[in-house]
Short mmCIF file of C-alpha atoms in Angstrom, two decimals:
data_model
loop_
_atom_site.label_atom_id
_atom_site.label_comp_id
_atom_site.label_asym_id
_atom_site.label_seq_id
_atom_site.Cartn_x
_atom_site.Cartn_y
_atom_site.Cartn_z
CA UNK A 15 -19.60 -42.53 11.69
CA UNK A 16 -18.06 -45.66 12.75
CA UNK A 17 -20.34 -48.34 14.92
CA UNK A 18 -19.38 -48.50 18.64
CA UNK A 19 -19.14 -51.88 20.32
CA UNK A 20 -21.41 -50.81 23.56
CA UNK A 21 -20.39 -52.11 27.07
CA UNK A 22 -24.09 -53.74 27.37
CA UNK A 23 -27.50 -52.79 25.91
CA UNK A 24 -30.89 -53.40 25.84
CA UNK A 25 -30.48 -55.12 22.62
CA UNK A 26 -28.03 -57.59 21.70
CA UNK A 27 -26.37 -58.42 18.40
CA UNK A 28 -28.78 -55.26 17.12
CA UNK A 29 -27.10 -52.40 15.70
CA UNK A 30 -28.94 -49.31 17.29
CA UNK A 31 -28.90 -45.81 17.05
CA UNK A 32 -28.84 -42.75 19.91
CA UNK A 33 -31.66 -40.69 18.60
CA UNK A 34 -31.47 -38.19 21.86
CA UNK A 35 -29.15 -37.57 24.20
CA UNK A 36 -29.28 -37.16 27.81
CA UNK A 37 -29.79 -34.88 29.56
CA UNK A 38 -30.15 -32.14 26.50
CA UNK A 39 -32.45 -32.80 23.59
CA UNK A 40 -30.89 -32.22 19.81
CA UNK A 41 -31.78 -28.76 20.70
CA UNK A 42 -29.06 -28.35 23.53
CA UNK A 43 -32.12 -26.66 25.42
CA UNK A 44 -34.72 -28.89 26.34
CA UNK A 45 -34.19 -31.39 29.14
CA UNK A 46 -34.43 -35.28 28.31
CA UNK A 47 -34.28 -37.29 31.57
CA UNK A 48 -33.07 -40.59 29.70
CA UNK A 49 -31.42 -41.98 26.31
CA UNK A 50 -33.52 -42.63 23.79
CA UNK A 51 -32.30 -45.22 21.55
CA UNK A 52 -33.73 -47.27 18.31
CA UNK A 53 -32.82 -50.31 16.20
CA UNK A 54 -35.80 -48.94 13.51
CA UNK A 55 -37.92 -51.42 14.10
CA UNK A 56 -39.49 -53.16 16.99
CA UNK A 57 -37.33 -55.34 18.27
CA UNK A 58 -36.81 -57.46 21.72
CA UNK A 59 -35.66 -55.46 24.55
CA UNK A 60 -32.93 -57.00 26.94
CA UNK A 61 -32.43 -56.82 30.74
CA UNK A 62 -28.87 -54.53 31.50
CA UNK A 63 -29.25 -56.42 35.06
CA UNK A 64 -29.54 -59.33 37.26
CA UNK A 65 -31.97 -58.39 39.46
CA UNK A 66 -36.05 -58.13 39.63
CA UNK A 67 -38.98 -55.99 38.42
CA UNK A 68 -39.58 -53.01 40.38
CA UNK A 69 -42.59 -52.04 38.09
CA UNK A 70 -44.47 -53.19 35.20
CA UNK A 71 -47.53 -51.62 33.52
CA UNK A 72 -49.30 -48.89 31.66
CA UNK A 73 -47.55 -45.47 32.43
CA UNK A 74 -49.90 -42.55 32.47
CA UNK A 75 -46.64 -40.13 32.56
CA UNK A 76 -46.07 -40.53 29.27
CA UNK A 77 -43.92 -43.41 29.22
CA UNK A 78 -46.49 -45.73 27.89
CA UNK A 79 -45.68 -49.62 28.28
CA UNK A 80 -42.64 -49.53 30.79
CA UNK A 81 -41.35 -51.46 32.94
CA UNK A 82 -38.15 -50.91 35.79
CA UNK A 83 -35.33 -53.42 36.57
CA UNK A 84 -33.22 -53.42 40.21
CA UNK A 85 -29.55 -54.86 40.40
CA UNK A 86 -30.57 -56.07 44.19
CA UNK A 87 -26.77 -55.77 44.95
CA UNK A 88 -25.50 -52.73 43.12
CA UNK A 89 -29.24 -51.04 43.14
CA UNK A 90 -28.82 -50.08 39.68
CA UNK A 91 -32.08 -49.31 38.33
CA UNK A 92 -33.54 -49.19 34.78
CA UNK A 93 -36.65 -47.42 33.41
CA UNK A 94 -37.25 -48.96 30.02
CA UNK A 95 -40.27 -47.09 27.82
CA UNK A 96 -42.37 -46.90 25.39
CA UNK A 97 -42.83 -50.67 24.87
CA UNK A 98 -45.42 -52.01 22.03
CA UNK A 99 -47.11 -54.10 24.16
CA UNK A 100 -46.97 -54.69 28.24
CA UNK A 101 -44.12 -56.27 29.71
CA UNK A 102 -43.29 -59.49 29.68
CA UNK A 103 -42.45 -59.51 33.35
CA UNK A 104 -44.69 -58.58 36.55
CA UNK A 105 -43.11 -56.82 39.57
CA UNK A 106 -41.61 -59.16 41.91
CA UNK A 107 -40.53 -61.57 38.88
CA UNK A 108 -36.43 -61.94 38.56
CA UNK A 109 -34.53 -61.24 35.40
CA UNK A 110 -30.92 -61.79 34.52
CA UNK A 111 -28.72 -59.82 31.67
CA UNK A 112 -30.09 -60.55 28.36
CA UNK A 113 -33.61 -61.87 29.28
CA UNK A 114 -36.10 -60.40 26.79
CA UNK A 115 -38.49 -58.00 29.06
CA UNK A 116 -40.35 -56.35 26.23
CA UNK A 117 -40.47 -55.13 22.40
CA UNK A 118 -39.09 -51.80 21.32
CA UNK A 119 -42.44 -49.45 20.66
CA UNK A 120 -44.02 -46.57 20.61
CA UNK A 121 -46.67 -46.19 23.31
CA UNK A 122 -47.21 -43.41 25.37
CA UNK A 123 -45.86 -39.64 24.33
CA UNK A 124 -43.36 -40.75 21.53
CA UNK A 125 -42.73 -39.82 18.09
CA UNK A 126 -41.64 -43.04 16.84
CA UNK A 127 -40.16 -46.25 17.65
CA UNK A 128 -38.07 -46.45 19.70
CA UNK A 129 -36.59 -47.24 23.47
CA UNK A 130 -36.51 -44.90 26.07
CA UNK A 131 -34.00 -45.92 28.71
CA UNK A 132 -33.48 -44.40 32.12
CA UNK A 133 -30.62 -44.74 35.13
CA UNK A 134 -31.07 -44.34 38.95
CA UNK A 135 -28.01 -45.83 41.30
CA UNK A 136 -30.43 -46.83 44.32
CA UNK A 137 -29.82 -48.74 47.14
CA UNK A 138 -31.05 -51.98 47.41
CA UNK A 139 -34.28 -52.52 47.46
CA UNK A 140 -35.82 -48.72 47.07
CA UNK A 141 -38.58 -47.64 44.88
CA UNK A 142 -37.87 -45.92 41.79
CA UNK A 143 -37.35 -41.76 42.06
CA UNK A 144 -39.95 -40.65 39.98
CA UNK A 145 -39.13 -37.41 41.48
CA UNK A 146 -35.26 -37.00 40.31
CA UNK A 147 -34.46 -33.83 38.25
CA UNK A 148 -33.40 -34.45 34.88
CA UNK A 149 -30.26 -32.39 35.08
CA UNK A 150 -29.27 -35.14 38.38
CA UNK A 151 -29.68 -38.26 36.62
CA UNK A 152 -26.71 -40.35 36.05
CA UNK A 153 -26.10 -41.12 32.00
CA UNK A 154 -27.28 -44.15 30.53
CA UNK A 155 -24.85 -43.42 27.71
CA UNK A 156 -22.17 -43.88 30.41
CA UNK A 157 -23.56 -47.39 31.67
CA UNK A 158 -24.09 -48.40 28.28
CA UNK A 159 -19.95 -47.75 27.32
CA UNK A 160 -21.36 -45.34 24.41
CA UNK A 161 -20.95 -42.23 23.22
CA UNK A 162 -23.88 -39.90 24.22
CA UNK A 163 -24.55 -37.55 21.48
CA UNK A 164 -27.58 -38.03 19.07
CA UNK A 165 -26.76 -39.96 15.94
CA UNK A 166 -23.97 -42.40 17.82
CA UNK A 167 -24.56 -45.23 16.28
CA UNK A 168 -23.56 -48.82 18.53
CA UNK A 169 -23.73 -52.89 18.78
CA UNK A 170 -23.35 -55.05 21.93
CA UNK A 171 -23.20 -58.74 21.06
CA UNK A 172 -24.71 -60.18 24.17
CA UNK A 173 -21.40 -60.96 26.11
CA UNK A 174 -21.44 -60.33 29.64
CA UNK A 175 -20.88 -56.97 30.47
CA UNK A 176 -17.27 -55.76 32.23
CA UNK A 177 -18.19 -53.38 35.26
CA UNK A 178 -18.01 -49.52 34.64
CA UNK A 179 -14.96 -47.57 34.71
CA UNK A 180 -14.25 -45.47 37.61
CA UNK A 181 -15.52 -42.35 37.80
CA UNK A 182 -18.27 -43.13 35.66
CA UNK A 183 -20.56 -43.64 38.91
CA UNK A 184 -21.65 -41.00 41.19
CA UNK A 185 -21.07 -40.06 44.27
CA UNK A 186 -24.26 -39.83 46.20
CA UNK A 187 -22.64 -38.01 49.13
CA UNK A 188 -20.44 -34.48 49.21
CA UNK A 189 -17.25 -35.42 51.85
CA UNK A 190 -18.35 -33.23 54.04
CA UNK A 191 -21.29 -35.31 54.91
CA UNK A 192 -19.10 -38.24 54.76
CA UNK A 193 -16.94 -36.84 56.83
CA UNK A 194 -19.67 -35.83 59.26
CA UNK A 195 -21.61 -38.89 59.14
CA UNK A 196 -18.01 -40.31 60.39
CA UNK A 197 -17.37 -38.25 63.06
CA UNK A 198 -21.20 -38.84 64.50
CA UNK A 199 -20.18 -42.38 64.28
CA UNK A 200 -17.14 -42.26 66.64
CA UNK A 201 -18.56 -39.46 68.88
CA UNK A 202 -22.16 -40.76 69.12
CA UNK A 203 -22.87 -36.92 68.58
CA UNK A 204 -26.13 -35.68 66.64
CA UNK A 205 -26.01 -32.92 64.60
CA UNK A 206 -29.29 -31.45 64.14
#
């Protein structure tokens, strides 16, 4: 299997591979709610934002070391676990793409080293979901600019990233709501 040149990553200039997918396990039964992703060894993990720290500590969930990353204009938001060691960076503190926020580990409930990495398209400023089905989240894989299927192996080289490709985002509202939400607008009507 040929090595993909990822979009951006949590490593750079690191060949990684996809050890399990999202949001189905190897198994194509059990629910993951992130990618999990390894280089083999522990190396540095990288921002995938410009942003700041949402949270940074000891995860009693099973993620172990983690710590989450905000876009504060997109609100993309990134759950990185399993960490060797605590985070480099407290909440509050400001990162930018590529700044080293941690080593790859394997704290919490893992099997091995590697880097669990999680998704959530938030506005501005929220709090992480912690609360988001599995089956809802949006793909890392997609993010990323990878394929997501276990055993994909990929590179990114530390360039800054291009934006996604449409399509590859969300919508976070069906049109009928947008279309209600507009009509409430221009009537000043509340629908109950």
């Amino acid at each position: 299997m040929a090595v993909e040149n990822a979009r951006i990553a949590p490593f750079i200039n690191k060949e990684f591979t996809v050890t399990s997918a999202q949001p189905y396990r190897q198994d194509g039964v059990t629910l993951h709610g992130g990618l999990d992703i390894s280089t083999g060894s522990n190396d540095p993990v990288y921002s995938m934002v410009n942003g700041r720290v949402l949270y940074s500590q000891w995860n009693t969930g099973g993620y172990g070391n983690c710590i989450i990353t905000q876009d504060m204009t997109t609100g993309d938001s990134f759950l990185y676990a399993h960490l060797r060691d605590l985070p480099l960076k407290r909440v509050g503190d400001s990162v930018v793409v590529g700044e080293q926020l941690g080593i790859e580990g394997t704290t919490g409930t893992s099997t091995g080293i590697h880097l669990h990495v999680e998704w959530q398209q938030l506005n501005p400023g929220n709090a992480w979901d912690w609360n988001i089905p599995y089956i809802d989240r949006p793909h890392v894989a997609d993010f990323m600019g990878i394929t997501n299927v276990a055993g994909t192996r990929a590179i990114y080289n530390g360039e800054p990233p291009v934006p996604p490709t449409p399509g590859s985002r969300r919508k976070t509202h069906f049109k009928w709501v947008l279309y209600a939400n507009k009509l409430r607008e221009k009537r000043n009507v509340k629908f109950m």
